[in-house]
PDB file of C-alpha atoms in Angstrom:
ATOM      1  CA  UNK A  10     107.009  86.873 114.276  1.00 84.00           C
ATOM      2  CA  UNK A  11     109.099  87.842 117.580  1.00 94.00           C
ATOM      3  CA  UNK A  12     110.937  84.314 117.590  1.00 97.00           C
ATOM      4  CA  UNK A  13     111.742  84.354 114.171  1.00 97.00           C
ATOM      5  CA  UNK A  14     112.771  88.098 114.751  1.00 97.00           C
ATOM      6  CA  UNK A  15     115.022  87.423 117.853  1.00 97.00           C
ATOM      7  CA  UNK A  16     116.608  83.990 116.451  1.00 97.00           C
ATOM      8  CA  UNK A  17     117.938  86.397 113.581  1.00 98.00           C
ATOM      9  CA  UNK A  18     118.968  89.231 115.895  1.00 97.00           C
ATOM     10  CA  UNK A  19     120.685  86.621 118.598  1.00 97.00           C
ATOM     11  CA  UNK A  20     123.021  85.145 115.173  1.00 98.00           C
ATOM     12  CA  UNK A  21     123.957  88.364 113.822  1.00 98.00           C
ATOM     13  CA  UNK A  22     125.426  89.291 117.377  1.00 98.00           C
ATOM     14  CA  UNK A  23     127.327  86.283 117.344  1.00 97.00           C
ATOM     15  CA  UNK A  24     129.846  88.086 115.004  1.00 98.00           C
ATOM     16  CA  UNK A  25     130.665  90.795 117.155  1.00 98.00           C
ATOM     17  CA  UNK A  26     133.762  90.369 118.849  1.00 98.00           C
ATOM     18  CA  UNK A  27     135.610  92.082 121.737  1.00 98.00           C
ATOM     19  CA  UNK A  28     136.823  95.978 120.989  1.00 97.00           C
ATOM     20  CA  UNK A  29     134.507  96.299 117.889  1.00 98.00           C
ATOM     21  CA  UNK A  30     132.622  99.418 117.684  1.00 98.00           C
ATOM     22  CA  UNK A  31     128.766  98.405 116.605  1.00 98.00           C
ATOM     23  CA  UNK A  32     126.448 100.351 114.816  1.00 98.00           C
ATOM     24  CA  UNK A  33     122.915  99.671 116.697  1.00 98.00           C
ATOM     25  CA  UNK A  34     119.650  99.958 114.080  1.00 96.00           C
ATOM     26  CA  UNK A  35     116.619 100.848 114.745  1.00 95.00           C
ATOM     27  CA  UNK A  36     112.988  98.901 114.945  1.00 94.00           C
ATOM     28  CA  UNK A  37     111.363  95.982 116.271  1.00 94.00           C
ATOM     29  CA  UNK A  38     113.715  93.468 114.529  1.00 96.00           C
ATOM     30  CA  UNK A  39     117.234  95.771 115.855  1.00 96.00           C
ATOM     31  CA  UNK A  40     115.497  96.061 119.951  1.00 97.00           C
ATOM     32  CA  UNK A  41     116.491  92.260 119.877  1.00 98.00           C
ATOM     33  CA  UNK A  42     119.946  92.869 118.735  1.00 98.00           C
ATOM     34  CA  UNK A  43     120.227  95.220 121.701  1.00 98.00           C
ATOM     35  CA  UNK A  44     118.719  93.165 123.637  1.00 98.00           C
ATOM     36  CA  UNK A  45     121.127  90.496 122.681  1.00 98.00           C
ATOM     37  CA  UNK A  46     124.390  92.633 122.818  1.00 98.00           C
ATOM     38  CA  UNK A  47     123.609  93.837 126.221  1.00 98.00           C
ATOM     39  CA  UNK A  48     123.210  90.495 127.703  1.00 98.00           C
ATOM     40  CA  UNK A  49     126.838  89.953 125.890  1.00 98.00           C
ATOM     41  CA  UNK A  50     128.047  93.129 127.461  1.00 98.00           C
ATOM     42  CA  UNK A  51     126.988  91.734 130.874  1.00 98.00           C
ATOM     43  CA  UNK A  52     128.458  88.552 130.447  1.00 97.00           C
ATOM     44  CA  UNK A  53     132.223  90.527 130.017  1.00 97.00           C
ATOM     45  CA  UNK A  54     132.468  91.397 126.227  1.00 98.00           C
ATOM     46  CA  UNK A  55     133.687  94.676 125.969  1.00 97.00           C
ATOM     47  CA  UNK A  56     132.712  96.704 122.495  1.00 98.00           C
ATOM     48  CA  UNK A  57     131.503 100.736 121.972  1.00 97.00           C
ATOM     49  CA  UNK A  58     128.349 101.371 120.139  1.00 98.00           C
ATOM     50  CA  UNK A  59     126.625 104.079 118.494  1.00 98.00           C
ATOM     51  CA  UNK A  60     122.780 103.911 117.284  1.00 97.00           C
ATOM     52  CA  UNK A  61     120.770 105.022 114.085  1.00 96.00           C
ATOM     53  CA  UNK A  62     117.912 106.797 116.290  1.00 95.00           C
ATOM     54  CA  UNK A  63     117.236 108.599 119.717  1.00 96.00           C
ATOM     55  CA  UNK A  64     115.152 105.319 120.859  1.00 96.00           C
ATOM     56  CA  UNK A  65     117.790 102.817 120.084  1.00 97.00           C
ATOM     57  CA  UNK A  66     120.222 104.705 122.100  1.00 97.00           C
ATOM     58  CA  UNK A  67     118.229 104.932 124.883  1.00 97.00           C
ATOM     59  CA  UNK A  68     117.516 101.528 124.904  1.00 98.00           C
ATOM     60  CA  UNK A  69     121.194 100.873 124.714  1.00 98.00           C
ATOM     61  CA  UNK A  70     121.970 102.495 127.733  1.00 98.00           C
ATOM     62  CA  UNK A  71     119.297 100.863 129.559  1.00 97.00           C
ATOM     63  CA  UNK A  72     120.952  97.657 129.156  1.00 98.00           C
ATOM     64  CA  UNK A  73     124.489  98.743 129.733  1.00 97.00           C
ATOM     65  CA  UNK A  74     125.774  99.144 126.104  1.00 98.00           C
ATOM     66  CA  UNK A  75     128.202 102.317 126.227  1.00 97.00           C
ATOM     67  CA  UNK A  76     127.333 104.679 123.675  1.00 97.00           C
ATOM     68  CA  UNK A  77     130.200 106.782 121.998  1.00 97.00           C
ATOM     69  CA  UNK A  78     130.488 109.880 120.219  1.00 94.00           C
ATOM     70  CA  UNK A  79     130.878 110.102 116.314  1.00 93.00           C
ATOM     71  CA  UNK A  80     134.280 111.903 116.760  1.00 94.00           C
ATOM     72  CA  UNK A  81     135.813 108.956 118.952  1.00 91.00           C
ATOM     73  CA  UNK A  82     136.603 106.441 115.391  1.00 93.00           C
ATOM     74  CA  UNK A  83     137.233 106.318 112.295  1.00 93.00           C
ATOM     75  CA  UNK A  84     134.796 103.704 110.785  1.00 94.00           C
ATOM     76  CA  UNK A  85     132.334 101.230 111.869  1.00 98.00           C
ATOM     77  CA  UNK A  86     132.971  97.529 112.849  1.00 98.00           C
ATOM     78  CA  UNK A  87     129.833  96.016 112.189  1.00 98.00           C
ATOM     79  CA  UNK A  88     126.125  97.353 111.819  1.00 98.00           C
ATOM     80  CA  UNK A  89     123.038  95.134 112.208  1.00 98.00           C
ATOM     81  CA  UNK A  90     119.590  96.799 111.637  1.00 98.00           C
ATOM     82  CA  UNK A  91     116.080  95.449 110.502  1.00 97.00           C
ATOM     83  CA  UNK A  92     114.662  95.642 106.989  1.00 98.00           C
ATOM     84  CA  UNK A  93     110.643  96.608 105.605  1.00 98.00           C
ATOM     85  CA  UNK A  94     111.454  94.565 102.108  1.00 98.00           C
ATOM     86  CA  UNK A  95     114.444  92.582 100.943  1.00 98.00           C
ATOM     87  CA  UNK A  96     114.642  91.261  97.240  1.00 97.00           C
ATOM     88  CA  UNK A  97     116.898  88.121  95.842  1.00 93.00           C
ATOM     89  CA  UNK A  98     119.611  90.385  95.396  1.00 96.00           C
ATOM     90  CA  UNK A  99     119.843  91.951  98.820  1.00 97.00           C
ATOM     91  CA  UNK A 100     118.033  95.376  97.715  1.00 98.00           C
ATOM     92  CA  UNK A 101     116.618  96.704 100.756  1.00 98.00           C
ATOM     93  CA  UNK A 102     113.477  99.169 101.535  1.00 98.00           C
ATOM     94  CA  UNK A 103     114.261 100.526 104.999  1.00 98.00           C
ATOM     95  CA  UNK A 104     112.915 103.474 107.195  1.00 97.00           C
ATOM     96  CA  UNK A 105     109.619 102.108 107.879  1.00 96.00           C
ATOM     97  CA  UNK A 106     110.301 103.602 111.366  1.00 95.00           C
ATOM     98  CA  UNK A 107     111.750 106.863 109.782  1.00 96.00           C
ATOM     99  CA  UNK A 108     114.571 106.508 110.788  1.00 96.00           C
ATOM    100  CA  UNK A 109     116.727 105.919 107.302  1.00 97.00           C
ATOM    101  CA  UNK A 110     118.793 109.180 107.205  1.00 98.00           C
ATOM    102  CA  UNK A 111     120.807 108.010 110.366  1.00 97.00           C
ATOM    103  CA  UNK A 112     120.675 103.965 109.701  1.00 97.00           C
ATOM    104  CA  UNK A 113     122.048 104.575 105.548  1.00 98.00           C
ATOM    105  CA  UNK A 114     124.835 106.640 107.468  1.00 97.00           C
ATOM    106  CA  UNK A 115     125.575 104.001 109.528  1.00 97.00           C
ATOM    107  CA  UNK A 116     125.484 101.439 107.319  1.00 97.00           C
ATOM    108  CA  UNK A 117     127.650 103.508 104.452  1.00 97.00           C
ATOM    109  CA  UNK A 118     130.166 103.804 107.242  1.00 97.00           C
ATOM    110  CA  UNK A 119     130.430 100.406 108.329  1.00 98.00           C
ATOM    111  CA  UNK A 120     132.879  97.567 107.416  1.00 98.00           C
ATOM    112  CA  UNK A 121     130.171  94.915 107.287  1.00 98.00           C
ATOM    113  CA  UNK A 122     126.074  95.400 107.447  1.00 98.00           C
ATOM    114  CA  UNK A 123     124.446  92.723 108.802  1.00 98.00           C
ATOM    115  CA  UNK A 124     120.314  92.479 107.807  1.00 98.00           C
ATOM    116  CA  UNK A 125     118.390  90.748 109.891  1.00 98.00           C
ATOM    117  CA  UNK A 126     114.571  89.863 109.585  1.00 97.00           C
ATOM    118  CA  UNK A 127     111.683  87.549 109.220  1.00 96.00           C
ATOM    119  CA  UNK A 128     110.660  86.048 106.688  1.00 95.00           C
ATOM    120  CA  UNK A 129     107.788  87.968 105.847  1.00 96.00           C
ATOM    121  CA  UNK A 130     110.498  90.668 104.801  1.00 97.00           C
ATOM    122  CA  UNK A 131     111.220  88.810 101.711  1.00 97.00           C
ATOM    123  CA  UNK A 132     109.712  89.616  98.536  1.00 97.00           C
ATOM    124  CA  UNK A 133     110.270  89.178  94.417  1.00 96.00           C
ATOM    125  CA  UNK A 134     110.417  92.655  94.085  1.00 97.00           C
ATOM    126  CA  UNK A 135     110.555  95.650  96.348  1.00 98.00           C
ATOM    127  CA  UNK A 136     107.540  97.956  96.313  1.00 97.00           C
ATOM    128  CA  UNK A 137     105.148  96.581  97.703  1.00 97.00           C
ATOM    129  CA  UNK A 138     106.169  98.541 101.027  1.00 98.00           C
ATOM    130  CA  UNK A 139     105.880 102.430 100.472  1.00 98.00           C
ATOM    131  CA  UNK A 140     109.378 103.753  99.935  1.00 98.00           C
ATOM    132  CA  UNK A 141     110.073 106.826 102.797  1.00 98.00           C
ATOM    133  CA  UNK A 142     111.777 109.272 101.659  1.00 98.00           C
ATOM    134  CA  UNK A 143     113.047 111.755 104.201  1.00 98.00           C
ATOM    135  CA  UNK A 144     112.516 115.705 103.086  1.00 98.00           C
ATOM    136  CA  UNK A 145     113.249 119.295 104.392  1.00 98.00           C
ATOM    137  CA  UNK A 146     110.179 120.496 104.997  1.00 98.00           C
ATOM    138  CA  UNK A 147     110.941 123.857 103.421  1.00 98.00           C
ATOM    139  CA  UNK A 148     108.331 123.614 100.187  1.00 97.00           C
ATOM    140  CA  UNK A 149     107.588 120.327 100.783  1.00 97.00           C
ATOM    141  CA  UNK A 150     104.219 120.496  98.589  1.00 98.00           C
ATOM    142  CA  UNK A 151     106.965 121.534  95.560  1.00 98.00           C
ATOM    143  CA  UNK A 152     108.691 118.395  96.164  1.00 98.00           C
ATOM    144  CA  UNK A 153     105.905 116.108  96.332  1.00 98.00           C
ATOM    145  CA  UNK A 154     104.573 116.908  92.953  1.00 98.00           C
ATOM    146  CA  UNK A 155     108.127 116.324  91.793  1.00 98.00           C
ATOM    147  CA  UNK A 156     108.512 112.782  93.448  1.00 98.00           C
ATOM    148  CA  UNK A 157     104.760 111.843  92.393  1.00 98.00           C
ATOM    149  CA  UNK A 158     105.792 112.567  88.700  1.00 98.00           C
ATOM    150  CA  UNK A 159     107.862 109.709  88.749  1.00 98.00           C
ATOM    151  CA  UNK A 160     105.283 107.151  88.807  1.00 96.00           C
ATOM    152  CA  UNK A 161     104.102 107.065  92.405  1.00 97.00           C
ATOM    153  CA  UNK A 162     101.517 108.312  95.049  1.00 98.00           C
ATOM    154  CA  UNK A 163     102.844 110.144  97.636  1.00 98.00           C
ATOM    155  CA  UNK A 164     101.764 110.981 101.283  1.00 98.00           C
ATOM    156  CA  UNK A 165     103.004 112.927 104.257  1.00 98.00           C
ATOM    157  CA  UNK A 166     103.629 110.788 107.386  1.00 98.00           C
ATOM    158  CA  UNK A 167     101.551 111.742 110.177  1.00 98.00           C
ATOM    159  CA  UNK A 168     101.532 110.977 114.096  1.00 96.00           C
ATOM    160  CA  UNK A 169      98.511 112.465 115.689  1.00 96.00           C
ATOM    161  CA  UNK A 170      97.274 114.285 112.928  1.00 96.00           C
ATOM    162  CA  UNK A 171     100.415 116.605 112.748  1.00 97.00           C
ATOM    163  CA  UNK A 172     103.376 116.289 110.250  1.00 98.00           C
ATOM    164  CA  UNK A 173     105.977 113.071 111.813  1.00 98.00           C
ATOM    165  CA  UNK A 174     109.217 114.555 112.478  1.00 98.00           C
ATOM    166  CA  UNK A 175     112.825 112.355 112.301  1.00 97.00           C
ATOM    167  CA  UNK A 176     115.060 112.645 114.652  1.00 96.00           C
ATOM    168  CA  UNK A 177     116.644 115.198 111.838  1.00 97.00           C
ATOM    169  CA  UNK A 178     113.821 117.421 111.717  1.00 98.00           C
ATOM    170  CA  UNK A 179     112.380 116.786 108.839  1.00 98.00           C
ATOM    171  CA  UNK A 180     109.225 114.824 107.156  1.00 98.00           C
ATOM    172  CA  UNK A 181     109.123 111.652 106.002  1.00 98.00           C
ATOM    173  CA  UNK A 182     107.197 110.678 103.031  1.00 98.00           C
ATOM    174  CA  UNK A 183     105.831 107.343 101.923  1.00 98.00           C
ATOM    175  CA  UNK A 184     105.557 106.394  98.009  1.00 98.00           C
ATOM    176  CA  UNK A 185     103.769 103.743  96.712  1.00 98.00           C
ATOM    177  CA  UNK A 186     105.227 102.653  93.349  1.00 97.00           C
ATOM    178  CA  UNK A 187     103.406  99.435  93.581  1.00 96.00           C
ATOM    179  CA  UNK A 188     106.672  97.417  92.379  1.00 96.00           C
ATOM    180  CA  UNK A 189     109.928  98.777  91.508  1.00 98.00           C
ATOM    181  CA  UNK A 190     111.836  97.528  88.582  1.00 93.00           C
ATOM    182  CA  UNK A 191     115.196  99.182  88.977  1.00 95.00           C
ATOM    183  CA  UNK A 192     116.372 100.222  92.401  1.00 97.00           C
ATOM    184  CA  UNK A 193     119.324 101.318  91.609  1.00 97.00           C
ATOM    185  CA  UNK A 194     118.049 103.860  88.835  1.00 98.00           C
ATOM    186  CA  UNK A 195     115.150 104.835  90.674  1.00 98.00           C
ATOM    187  CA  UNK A 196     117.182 105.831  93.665  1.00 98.00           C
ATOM    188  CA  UNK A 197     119.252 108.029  91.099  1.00 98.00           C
ATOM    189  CA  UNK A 198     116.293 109.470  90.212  1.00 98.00           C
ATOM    190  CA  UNK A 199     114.752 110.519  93.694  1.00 98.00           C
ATOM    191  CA  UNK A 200     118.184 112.068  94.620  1.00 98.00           C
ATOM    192  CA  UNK A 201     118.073 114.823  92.075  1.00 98.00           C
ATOM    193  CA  UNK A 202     114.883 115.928  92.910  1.00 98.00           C
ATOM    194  CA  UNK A 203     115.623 119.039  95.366  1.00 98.00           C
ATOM    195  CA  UNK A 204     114.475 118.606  98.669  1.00 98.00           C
ATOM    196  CA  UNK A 205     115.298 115.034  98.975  1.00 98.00           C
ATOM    197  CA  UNK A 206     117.394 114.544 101.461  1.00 98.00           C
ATOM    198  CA  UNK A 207     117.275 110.206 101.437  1.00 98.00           C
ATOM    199  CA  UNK A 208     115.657 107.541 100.196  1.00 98.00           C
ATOM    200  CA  UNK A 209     114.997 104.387 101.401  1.00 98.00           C
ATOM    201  CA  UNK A 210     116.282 102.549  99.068  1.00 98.00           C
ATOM    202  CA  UNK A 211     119.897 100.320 100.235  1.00 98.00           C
ATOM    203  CA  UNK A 212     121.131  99.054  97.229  1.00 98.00           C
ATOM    204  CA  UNK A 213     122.978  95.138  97.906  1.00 97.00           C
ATOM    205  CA  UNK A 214     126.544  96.394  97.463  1.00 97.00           C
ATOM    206  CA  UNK A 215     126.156  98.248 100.996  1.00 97.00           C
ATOM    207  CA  UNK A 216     125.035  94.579 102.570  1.00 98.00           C
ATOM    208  CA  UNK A 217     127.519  91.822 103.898  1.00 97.00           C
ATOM    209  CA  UNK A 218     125.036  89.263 105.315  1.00 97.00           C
ATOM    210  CA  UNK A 219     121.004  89.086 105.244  1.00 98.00           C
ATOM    211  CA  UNK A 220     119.769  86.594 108.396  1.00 98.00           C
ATOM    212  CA  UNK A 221     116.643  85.261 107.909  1.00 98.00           C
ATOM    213  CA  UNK A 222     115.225  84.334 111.374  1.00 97.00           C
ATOM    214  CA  UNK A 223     112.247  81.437 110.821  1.00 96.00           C
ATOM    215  CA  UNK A 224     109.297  80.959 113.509  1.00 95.00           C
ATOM    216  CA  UNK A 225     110.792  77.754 114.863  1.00 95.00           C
ATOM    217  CA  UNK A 226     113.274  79.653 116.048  1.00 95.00           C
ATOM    218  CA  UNK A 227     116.317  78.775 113.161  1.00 96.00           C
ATOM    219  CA  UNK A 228     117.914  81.490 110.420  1.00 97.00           C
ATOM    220  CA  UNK A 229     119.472  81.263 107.086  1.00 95.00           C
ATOM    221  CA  UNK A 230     121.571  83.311 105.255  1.00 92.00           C
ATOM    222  CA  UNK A 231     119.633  84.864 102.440  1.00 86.00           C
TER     223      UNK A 231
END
């Protein structure tokens, strides 16, 4: 899936343009998007970035992307990240790499979100992929038995046996609902549960464009 992954990556940097501050996701999909800016940046276009996870802006500065600080604008230009599931209306599970606290930021606070993936990203209906949700640890036990009452099995991401920690500090859980029938609702739902601090969930009204990158190396606009 890497040509179909960079061939959507390599469009969606076509539409940044010189003096744009870019929000830089995070994932296997968004490394060729960094990949692809930085070989733009080298070539003479000049833009600021700013990135959804510790990895992405390292990565960034290894390819000479400048990196900026939050305080230094007002709003984002553009923001292209991956996707885990994408339905027929643009719904979007995200933060397979647990990242999604950071990357729904960015995204809220851009002008235009760009989605890029394969095609294997697109489904019916989302659910299939766990939802993360990311959590304060503080009682965390409390707030799984409040997420698994509506409807799902939860579980604790782990890396090497020990509790996986975002870039935030806190856990990450994974639900499997199996399908979901109402994003939008269900996202309602999660957020009153104390505890939660995100969901997963982007609803289509944050996305501008979804670029589906094929394995012949050609996208479409989903």
């Amino acid at each position: 899936m890497e040509v179909a992954k960079k061939a959507a990556a390599e469009s969606a940097v076509e539409f940044i343009k010189p003096g744009m501050i870019v929000g830089l996701g995070t994932g296997t999909t968004a490394y060729w998007a960094i990949q692809a800016l930085g070989k733009k940046v080298a070539n003479g276009l000049e833009v600021k970035a700013v990135a959804s996870s510790v990895a992405s802006e390292e990565e960034a500065k290894k390819v000479g992307i400048q990196i900026v600080s939050f305080h230094s604008f007002s709003s984002i230009d553009i923001y292209i990240d991956g996707a885990d599931e994408i339905d027929g209306e643009k719904n979007l599970i995200k933060g397979g790499g647990g990242a999604l606290l950071r990357e729904k930021i960015l995204a809220f606070n851009s002008k235009e979100f760009i989605v890029i993936a394969d095609e294997s990203k697109v489904v019916k209906q989302l659910g299939k992929f766990h939802l993360p949700l990311e959590v304060v640890p503080f009682a965390q036990p409390l707030t799984m038995r409040q997420i698994a009452a509506l409807g799902c099995k939860p579980s604790l991401r782990l890396k090497n046996n020990t509790p996986f920690i975002t870039d935030n500090g806190n856990y990450i859980i994974d639900c499997d609902f199996t399908s979901i029938a109402s994003v939008a609702e269900l996202n309602i739902q999660l957020h009153l549960i104390p505890g939660v601090v995100e969901t997963g969930l982007f609803l289509y009204t944050m996305v501008a464009k979804v670029i589906i990158g094929k394995e012949d190396g050609t996208v479409r606009l989903l």
